[in-house]
mmCIF file of C-alpha atoms in Angstrom:
data_model
loop_
_atom_site.group_PDB
_atom_site.id
_atom_site.type_symbol
_atom_site.label_atom_id
_atom_site.label_comp_id
_atom_site.label_asym_id
_atom_site.label_seq_id
_atom_site.Cartn_x
_atom_site.Cartn_y
_atom_site.Cartn_z
ATOM 1 C CA ASP A 510 -83.080 104.460 30.280
ATOM 2 C CA ALA A 511 -80.917 105.657 33.167
ATOM 3 C CA ILE A 512 -83.321 108.530 33.841
ATOM 4 C CA LEU A 513 -86.292 106.167 33.708
ATOM 5 C CA ALA A 514 -84.628 103.791 36.118
ATOM 6 C CA ASP A 515 -83.852 106.651 38.478
ATOM 7 C CA ASP A 516 -87.521 107.750 38.706
ATOM 8 C CA PRO A 517 -90.015 105.419 36.978
ATOM 9 C CA THR A 518 -92.998 107.425 38.309
ATOM 10 C CA SER A 519 -91.931 110.770 36.841
ATOM 11 C CA TYR A 520 -93.740 112.687 34.117
ATOM 12 C CA PHE A 521 -90.779 112.013 31.859
ATOM 13 C CA ALA A 522 -91.267 108.260 32.375
ATOM 14 C CA LEU A 523 -94.997 108.586 31.597
ATOM 15 C CA VAL A 524 -94.304 110.332 28.289
ATOM 16 C CA VAL A 525 -91.511 107.982 27.212
ATOM 17 C CA LYS A 526 -93.699 104.940 27.903
ATOM 18 C CA ALA A 527 -96.617 106.469 25.940
ATOM 19 C CA ASP A 528 -94.291 107.233 23.044
ATOM 20 C CA ARG A 529 -92.797 103.733 22.995
ATOM 21 C CA ASP A 530 -96.236 102.104 23.166
ATOM 22 C CA LEU A 531 -97.411 104.274 20.277
ATOM 23 C CA ILE A 532 -94.383 103.520 18.095
ATOM 24 C CA ALA A 533 -94.816 99.793 18.710
ATOM 25 C CA ALA A 534 -98.492 99.941 17.727
ATOM 26 C CA ILE A 535 -98.173 101.897 14.474
ATOM 27 C CA PRO A 536 -97.189 98.908 12.264
ATOM 28 C CA ASP A 537 -100.333 97.055 13.377
ATOM 29 C CA GLY A 538 -102.770 99.682 12.103
ATOM 30 C CA ALA A 539 -105.380 102.141 13.311
ATOM 31 C CA MET A 540 -107.059 99.973 15.938
ATOM 32 C CA ALA A 541 -103.714 99.138 17.509
ATOM 33 C CA VAL A 542 -102.914 102.854 17.707
ATOM 34 C CA ARG A 543 -106.281 103.455 19.340
ATOM 35 C CA SER A 544 -105.633 100.851 22.041
ATOM 36 C CA ALA A 545 -102.027 101.894 22.685
ATOM 37 C CA PHE A 546 -102.757 105.496 23.652
ATOM 38 C CA ASP A 547 -104.772 107.021 26.492
ATOM 39 C CA TRP A 548 -106.783 109.697 24.680
ATOM 40 C CA SER A 549 -108.353 111.063 27.866
ATOM 41 C CA ASP A 550 -105.191 111.601 29.946
ATOM 42 C CA PRO A 551 -104.767 115.393 30.235
ATOM 43 C CA ARG A 552 -101.145 114.977 31.295
ATOM 44 C CA LEU A 553 -100.267 113.926 27.741
ATOM 45 C CA VAL A 554 -101.637 117.183 26.330
ATOM 46 C CA ARG A 555 -98.591 118.947 27.762
ATOM 47 C CA CYS A 556 -96.153 117.208 25.397
ATOM 48 C CA SER A 557 -95.769 116.475 21.684
ATOM 49 C CA ILE A 558 -96.920 112.861 22.015
ATOM 50 C CA TYR A 559 -100.623 113.775 21.789
ATOM 51 C CA PRO A 560 -100.589 115.335 18.284
ATOM 52 C CA LYS A 561 -98.213 112.550 17.259
ATOM 53 C CA ALA A 562 -100.834 109.977 18.289
ATOM 54 C CA VAL A 563 -103.595 111.848 16.436
ATOM 55 C CA MET A 564 -101.506 111.899 13.266
ATOM 56 C CA ALA A 565 -100.520 108.242 13.630
ATOM 57 C CA TYR A 566 -104.165 107.200 13.852
ATOM 58 C CA LEU A 567 -105.257 109.298 10.860
ATOM 59 C CA GLN A 568 -102.353 108.057 8.732
ATOM 60 C CA ALA A 569 -103.288 104.454 9.524
ATOM 61 C CA LEU A 570 -106.837 104.861 8.191
ATOM 62 C CA PRO A 571 -107.564 103.235 4.804
ATOM 63 C CA PHE A 572 -108.342 106.436 2.898
ATOM 64 C CA SER A 573 -111.035 106.140 0.243
ATOM 65 C CA GLY A 574 -112.580 109.594 0.526
ATOM 66 C CA PRO A 575 -113.287 112.435 2.969
ATOM 67 C CA GLU A 576 -115.923 110.363 4.753
ATOM 68 C CA VAL A 577 -113.144 108.125 6.120
ATOM 69 C CA PHE A 578 -111.539 111.123 7.808
ATOM 70 C CA ASN A 579 -114.957 112.269 9.059
ATOM 71 C CA SER A 580 -115.352 108.903 10.764
ATOM 72 C CA GLY A 581 -111.811 109.173 12.140
ATOM 73 C CA VAL A 582 -112.605 112.611 13.553
ATOM 74 C CA ASP A 583 -115.724 111.188 15.231
ATOM 75 C CA SER A 584 -113.684 108.405 16.811
ATOM 76 C CA LEU A 585 -110.893 110.636 18.123
ATOM 77 C CA LEU A 586 -113.312 113.107 19.679
ATOM 78 C CA ARG A 587 -115.372 110.310 21.196
ATOM 79 C CA TRP A 588 -112.314 108.689 22.797
ATOM 80 C CA SER A 589 -111.094 111.991 24.220
ATOM 81 C CA SER A 590 -114.504 113.137 25.483
ATOM 82 C CA ALA A 591 -113.985 111.752 29.005
ATOM 83 C CA ASP A 592 -111.777 114.777 29.675
ATOM 84 C CA THR A 593 -112.732 118.215 28.353
ATOM 85 C CA THR A 594 -109.111 119.355 28.136
ATOM 86 C CA CYS A 595 -108.234 116.402 25.916
ATOM 87 C CA TRP A 596 -111.396 116.834 23.848
ATOM 88 C CA SER A 597 -110.775 120.547 23.258
ATOM 89 C CA TYR A 598 -107.133 119.918 22.393
ATOM 90 C CA THR A 599 -108.050 117.126 19.984
ATOM 91 C CA ARG A 600 -110.593 119.345 18.250
ATOM 92 C CA SER A 601 -108.001 122.108 17.922
ATOM 93 C CA ILE A 602 -105.437 119.718 16.406
ATOM 94 C CA LEU A 603 -107.969 118.365 13.922
ATOM 95 C CA LEU A 604 -109.258 121.784 12.914
ATOM 96 C CA ARG A 605 -105.805 123.161 12.229
ATOM 97 C CA LEU A 606 -104.680 120.012 10.440
ATOM 98 C CA PHE A 607 -107.567 119.760 7.991
ATOM 99 C CA ASP A 608 -107.884 123.519 7.528
ATOM 100 C CA GLN A 609 -104.265 123.700 6.371
ATOM 101 C CA TYR A 610 -103.880 120.429 4.475
ATOM 102 C CA GLY A 611 -107.430 119.332 3.615
ATOM 103 C CA PRO A 612 -109.638 117.738 2.580
ATOM 104 C CA ASP A 613 -111.469 121.011 3.030
ATOM 105 C CA GLU A 614 -114.831 119.334 3.574
ATOM 106 C CA VAL A 615 -113.461 117.551 6.651
ATOM 107 C CA ALA A 616 -112.529 120.877 8.246
ATOM 108 C CA GLN A 617 -116.036 122.169 7.547
ATOM 109 C CA TYR A 618 -117.495 118.928 8.937
ATOM 110 C CA ILE A 619 -115.680 119.544 12.230
ATOM 111 C CA VAL A 620 -117.031 123.088 12.397
ATOM 112 C CA ASP A 621 -120.587 122.038 11.527
ATOM 113 C CA ARG A 622 -120.710 119.210 14.046
ATOM 114 C CA TYR A 623 -118.226 119.991 16.803
ATOM 115 C CA VAL A 624 -118.046 123.796 16.864
ATOM 116 C CA VAL A 625 -121.605 124.995 16.196
ATOM 117 C CA GLY A 626 -123.391 121.644 16.054
ATOM 118 C CA PRO A 627 -125.003 119.358 18.635
ATOM 119 C CA ASP A 628 -121.764 117.561 19.538
ATOM 120 C CA ALA A 629 -119.816 120.625 20.664
ATOM 121 C CA LEU A 630 -118.870 119.833 24.256
ATOM 122 C CA MET A 631 -117.493 123.321 24.808
ATOM 123 C CA ALA A 632 -117.065 126.643 23.036
ATOM 124 C CA THR A 633 -113.950 127.465 21.057
ATOM 125 C CA GLY A 634 -111.393 129.890 22.395
ATOM 126 C CA TYR A 635 -109.701 132.897 20.862
ATOM 127 C CA GLU A 636 -106.825 130.749 19.580
ATOM 128 C CA LEU A 637 -109.020 129.183 16.866
ATOM 129 C CA ARG A 638 -110.523 132.346 15.447
ATOM 130 C CA ASP A 639 -107.947 132.464 12.658
ATOM 131 C CA VAL A 640 -108.904 128.915 11.655
ATOM 132 C CA LEU A 641 -112.664 129.270 11.946
ATOM 133 C CA GLY A 642 -113.061 132.621 10.187
ATOM 134 C CA ASP A 643 -115.235 132.078 7.128
ATOM 135 C CA ARG A 644 -116.150 128.534 8.183
ATOM 136 C CA LEU A 645 -118.410 129.786 10.948
ATOM 137 C CA ARG A 646 -120.067 132.184 8.537
ATOM 138 C CA VAL A 647 -121.089 129.311 6.244
ATOM 139 C CA ALA A 648 -121.611 126.585 8.844
ATOM 140 C CA ILE A 649 -124.722 124.422 8.694
ATOM 141 C CA GLY A 650 -127.612 126.403 10.123
ATOM 142 C CA ALA A 651 -126.181 129.777 9.131
ATOM 143 C CA GLN A 652 -127.871 132.160 6.745
ATOM 144 C CA GLY A 653 -126.084 131.823 3.422
ATOM 145 C CA PRO A 654 -124.817 135.040 1.815
ATOM 146 C CA ASP A 655 -126.800 136.510 -1.062
ATOM 147 C CA VAL A 656 -124.322 136.514 -3.931
ATOM 148 C CA LEU A 657 -124.449 137.972 -7.416
ATOM 149 C CA LEU A 658 -124.535 135.381 -10.195
ATOM 150 C CA PRO A 659 -123.511 136.576 -13.672
ATOM 151 C CA ASP A 660 -124.653 134.734 -16.787
ATOM 152 C CA PRO A 661 -121.844 135.340 -19.293
ATOM 153 C CA VAL A 662 -123.949 134.113 -22.219
ATOM 154 C CA LYS A 663 -127.029 136.253 -21.598
ATOM 155 C CA ARG A 664 -124.842 139.036 -20.180
ATOM 156 C CA ASP A 665 -127.170 139.323 -17.248
ATOM 157 C CA THR A 666 -126.677 139.151 -13.466
ATOM 158 C CA VAL A 667 -129.138 137.946 -10.841
ATOM 159 C CA HIS A 668 -129.181 137.736 -7.059
ATOM 160 C CA LEU A 669 -129.160 134.290 -5.500
ATOM 161 C CA SER A 670 -132.072 135.397 -3.315
ATOM 162 C CA ASP A 671 -134.192 135.893 -6.450
ATOM 163 C CA LEU A 672 -133.565 132.275 -7.458
ATOM 164 C CA LEU A 673 -134.595 130.992 -4.031
ATOM 165 C CA ALA A 674 -138.094 132.375 -4.391
ATOM 166 C CA GLY A 675 -140.700 129.795 -5.326
ATOM 167 C CA ASN A 676 -138.531 126.792 -4.465
ATOM 168 C CA SER A 677 -138.576 124.632 -1.354
ATOM 169 C CA TYR A 678 -134.884 123.770 -1.652
ATOM 170 C CA VAL A 679 -131.993 124.993 -3.766
ATOM 171 C CA VAL A 680 -128.754 123.140 -4.457
ATOM 172 C CA LEU A 681 -125.652 125.172 -5.264
ATOM 173 C CA PHE A 682 -123.485 123.048 -7.551
ATOM 174 C CA TYR A 683 -119.975 124.469 -7.742
ATOM 175 C CA TYR A 684 -118.029 122.930 -10.604
ATOM 176 C CA SER A 685 -115.355 123.552 -13.187
ATOM 177 C CA SER A 686 -115.562 122.688 -16.882
ATOM 178 C CA THR A 687 -112.085 121.143 -16.688
ATOM 179 C CA CYS A 688 -112.884 119.011 -13.598
ATOM 180 C CA ASP A 689 -113.472 115.325 -14.413
ATOM 181 C CA HIS A 690 -114.935 114.638 -10.975
ATOM 182 C CA CYS A 691 -117.461 117.411 -11.607
ATOM 183 C CA HIS A 692 -118.497 115.804 -14.889
ATOM 184 C CA GLN A 693 -118.972 112.483 -13.097
ATOM 185 C CA GLN A 694 -121.526 114.096 -10.793
ATOM 186 C CA MET A 695 -123.579 115.610 -13.592
ATOM 187 C CA PRO A 696 -125.547 112.538 -14.822
ATOM 188 C CA GLY A 697 -126.678 111.707 -11.288
ATOM 189 C CA LEU A 698 -127.584 115.325 -10.611
ATOM 190 C CA LYS A 699 -129.590 115.477 -13.833
ATOM 191 C CA ARG A 700 -131.608 112.389 -12.820
ATOM 192 C CA LEU A 701 -132.145 113.854 -9.376
ATOM 193 C CA TYR A 702 -133.182 117.213 -10.826
ATOM 194 C CA SER A 703 -135.699 115.565 -13.133
ATOM 195 C CA GLU A 704 -137.191 113.581 -10.267
ATOM 196 C CA PHE A 705 -137.419 116.360 -7.662
ATOM 197 C CA ARG A 706 -137.948 119.469 -9.785
ATOM 198 C CA GLY A 707 -141.723 119.147 -9.583
ATOM 199 C CA ARG A 708 -141.525 118.801 -5.816
ATOM 200 C CA GLY A 709 -139.829 122.130 -5.242
ATOM 201 C CA LEU A 710 -136.146 121.594 -5.979
ATOM 202 C CA GLN A 711 -133.912 123.945 -7.935
ATOM 203 C CA VAL A 712 -130.284 123.360 -8.866
ATOM 204 C CA ILE A 713 -127.987 126.289 -9.609
ATOM 205 C CA GLY A 714 -124.719 125.651 -11.398
ATOM 206 C CA ILE A 715 -121.828 127.955 -10.491
ATOM 207 C CA ALA A 716 -118.845 127.348 -12.760
ATOM 208 C CA LEU A 717 -115.373 128.327 -11.627
ATOM 209 C CA ASP A 718 -114.339 128.824 -15.224
ATOM 210 C CA GLY A 719 -112.134 131.387 -16.886
ATOM 211 C CA ASP A 720 -113.243 130.947 -20.474
ATOM 212 C CA ILE A 721 -116.713 131.553 -21.884
ATOM 213 C CA GLU A 722 -116.247 128.935 -24.604
ATOM 214 C CA GLU A 723 -115.472 126.210 -22.055
ATOM 215 C CA PHE A 724 -118.403 127.341 -19.950
ATOM 216 C CA SER A 725 -120.838 127.302 -22.879
ATOM 217 C CA ALA A 726 -119.520 123.988 -24.227
ATOM 218 C CA THR A 727 -120.027 122.224 -20.883
ATOM 219 C CA VAL A 728 -123.591 123.505 -20.512
ATOM 220 C CA SER A 729 -124.392 122.480 -24.092
ATOM 221 C CA GLN A 730 -122.535 119.174 -24.386
ATOM 222 C CA ARG A 731 -123.591 117.945 -20.937
ATOM 223 C CA ALA A 732 -127.148 119.223 -21.540
ATOM 224 C CA LEU A 733 -127.329 120.796 -18.108
ATOM 225 C CA PRO A 734 -131.024 121.534 -17.490
ATOM 226 C CA TRP A 735 -130.590 123.996 -14.603
ATOM 227 C CA PRO A 736 -129.483 127.639 -14.772
ATOM 228 C CA CYS A 737 -125.692 128.024 -14.839
ATOM 229 C CA PHE A 738 -123.604 131.054 -13.985
ATOM 230 C CA SER A 739 -119.963 132.044 -13.975
ATOM 231 C CA GLU A 740 -117.908 135.137 -13.253
ATOM 232 C CA LEU A 741 -115.265 133.739 -15.635
ATOM 233 C CA ASN A 742 -112.722 134.450 -12.936
ATOM 234 C CA GLY A 743 -111.753 130.897 -12.006
ATOM 235 C CA TRP A 744 -110.887 130.504 -8.334
ATOM 236 C CA GLY A 745 -111.199 134.241 -7.954
ATOM 237 C CA SER A 746 -114.965 133.757 -8.020
ATOM 238 C CA LEU A 747 -116.638 135.884 -5.350
ATOM 239 C CA ALA A 748 -119.547 133.446 -5.249
ATOM 240 C CA ALA A 749 -117.130 130.649 -4.344
ATOM 241 C CA LYS A 750 -115.327 132.726 -1.721
ATOM 242 C CA ALA A 751 -118.642 133.764 -0.181
ATOM 243 C CA TYR A 752 -119.423 130.105 0.583
ATOM 244 C CA ALA A 753 -115.816 129.171 1.434
ATOM 245 C CA VAL A 754 -115.626 126.774 -1.520
ATOM 246 C CA LYS A 755 -112.066 125.524 -1.930
ATOM 247 C CA ALA A 756 -112.588 122.386 -4.027
ATOM 248 C CA THR A 757 -114.862 121.127 -6.786
ATOM 249 C CA PRO A 758 -117.309 119.512 -7.115
ATOM 250 C CA ASN A 759 -119.045 121.076 -4.161
ATOM 251 C CA LEU A 760 -122.743 120.761 -3.280
ATOM 252 C CA ILE A 761 -124.548 123.024 -0.798
ATOM 253 C CA LEU A 762 -128.218 122.535 0.077
ATOM 254 C CA LEU A 763 -130.223 125.651 1.002
ATOM 255 C CA ASP A 764 -133.811 126.100 2.070
ATOM 256 C CA HIS A 765 -136.120 128.701 0.512
ATOM 257 C CA GLN A 766 -134.826 131.350 2.913
ATOM 258 C CA GLY A 767 -131.184 130.695 2.058
ATOM 259 C CA ASN A 768 -130.297 128.860 5.270
ATOM 260 C CA ILE A 769 -127.502 126.317 4.828
ATOM 261 C CA LEU A 770 -128.911 122.852 5.512
ATOM 262 C CA SER A 771 -126.080 120.527 4.475
ATOM 263 C CA ARG A 772 -123.026 119.949 2.303
ATOM 264 C CA PRO A 773 -123.595 116.569 0.620
ATOM 265 C CA VAL A 774 -120.419 114.833 -0.537
ATOM 266 C CA ASP A 775 -122.036 113.726 -3.824
ATOM 267 C CA HIS A 776 -125.331 113.382 -5.674
ATOM 268 C CA GLU A 777 -126.116 110.093 -3.914
ATOM 269 C CA GLU A 778 -125.986 111.643 -0.441
ATOM 270 C CA LEU A 779 -127.971 114.596 -1.768
ATOM 271 C CA ARG A 780 -130.638 112.180 -3.036
ATOM 272 C CA GLN A 781 -130.934 110.594 0.402
ATOM 273 C CA GLN A 782 -131.405 113.983 2.025
ATOM 274 C CA LEU A 783 -133.964 115.151 -0.518
ATOM 275 C CA THR A 784 -135.929 111.925 -0.230
ATOM 276 C CA GLU A 785 -136.342 112.652 3.471
ATOM 277 C CA ARG A 786 -137.267 116.304 2.906
ATOM 278 C CA LEU A 787 -139.381 115.930 -0.263
ATOM 279 C CA PRO A 788 -141.180 112.583 0.023
#
């Protein structure tokens, strides 16, 4: 307080005031945090208050799924967009945060929309190459890698590119036989597959399993109508690593040439996208 009183116009005074305003706003929720902080003041990028404000806003969001964080990312980047330094710094904070702690799909959402997508205000610098890595390789619009898909039951292996032929769109469904959330997606995917199969859709199941009995039981008991594959190597799956899959269930929509079109969060969002593409 003595320092503030000595020079109330100093940079120190600016930062202390921003910090006190932020702390006072946190108990009142996300919108209070938004109003209490100047997201487009580049002076605040030089101190620890800026990432503190980003974290305070994200923590105040009522989390109900990754889409809440996606919306939060949109808001933070919109508020900071008046200054390119603030915008770039905010994007860097968000990328590093979600890349390290997840949800993984939020990190990929930032890459797809704000790194290589239409809302990228500026290119990324060298400092983010360690974060982007594989994410750029499998960003929306990129050519998906052609992976080998073993069928442990038939003891046969096919190329993904061979399964693309003759289909307008292909959905890669990454799942695990021990994943309850994956099982919850299967009935909706089966209805979707039945409806769109005649219009050019193929679904390919890629199981991150380690046991052939579990793999076979899931395909049989769940009556999965699409071709299913597994390397029986769990999270060591090369097909999962090729598409930077770090969580299940995971849906990736490809066109007939293997270009990555989207990463739907569930079968309902996938249905909406297919309805637009396959009327």
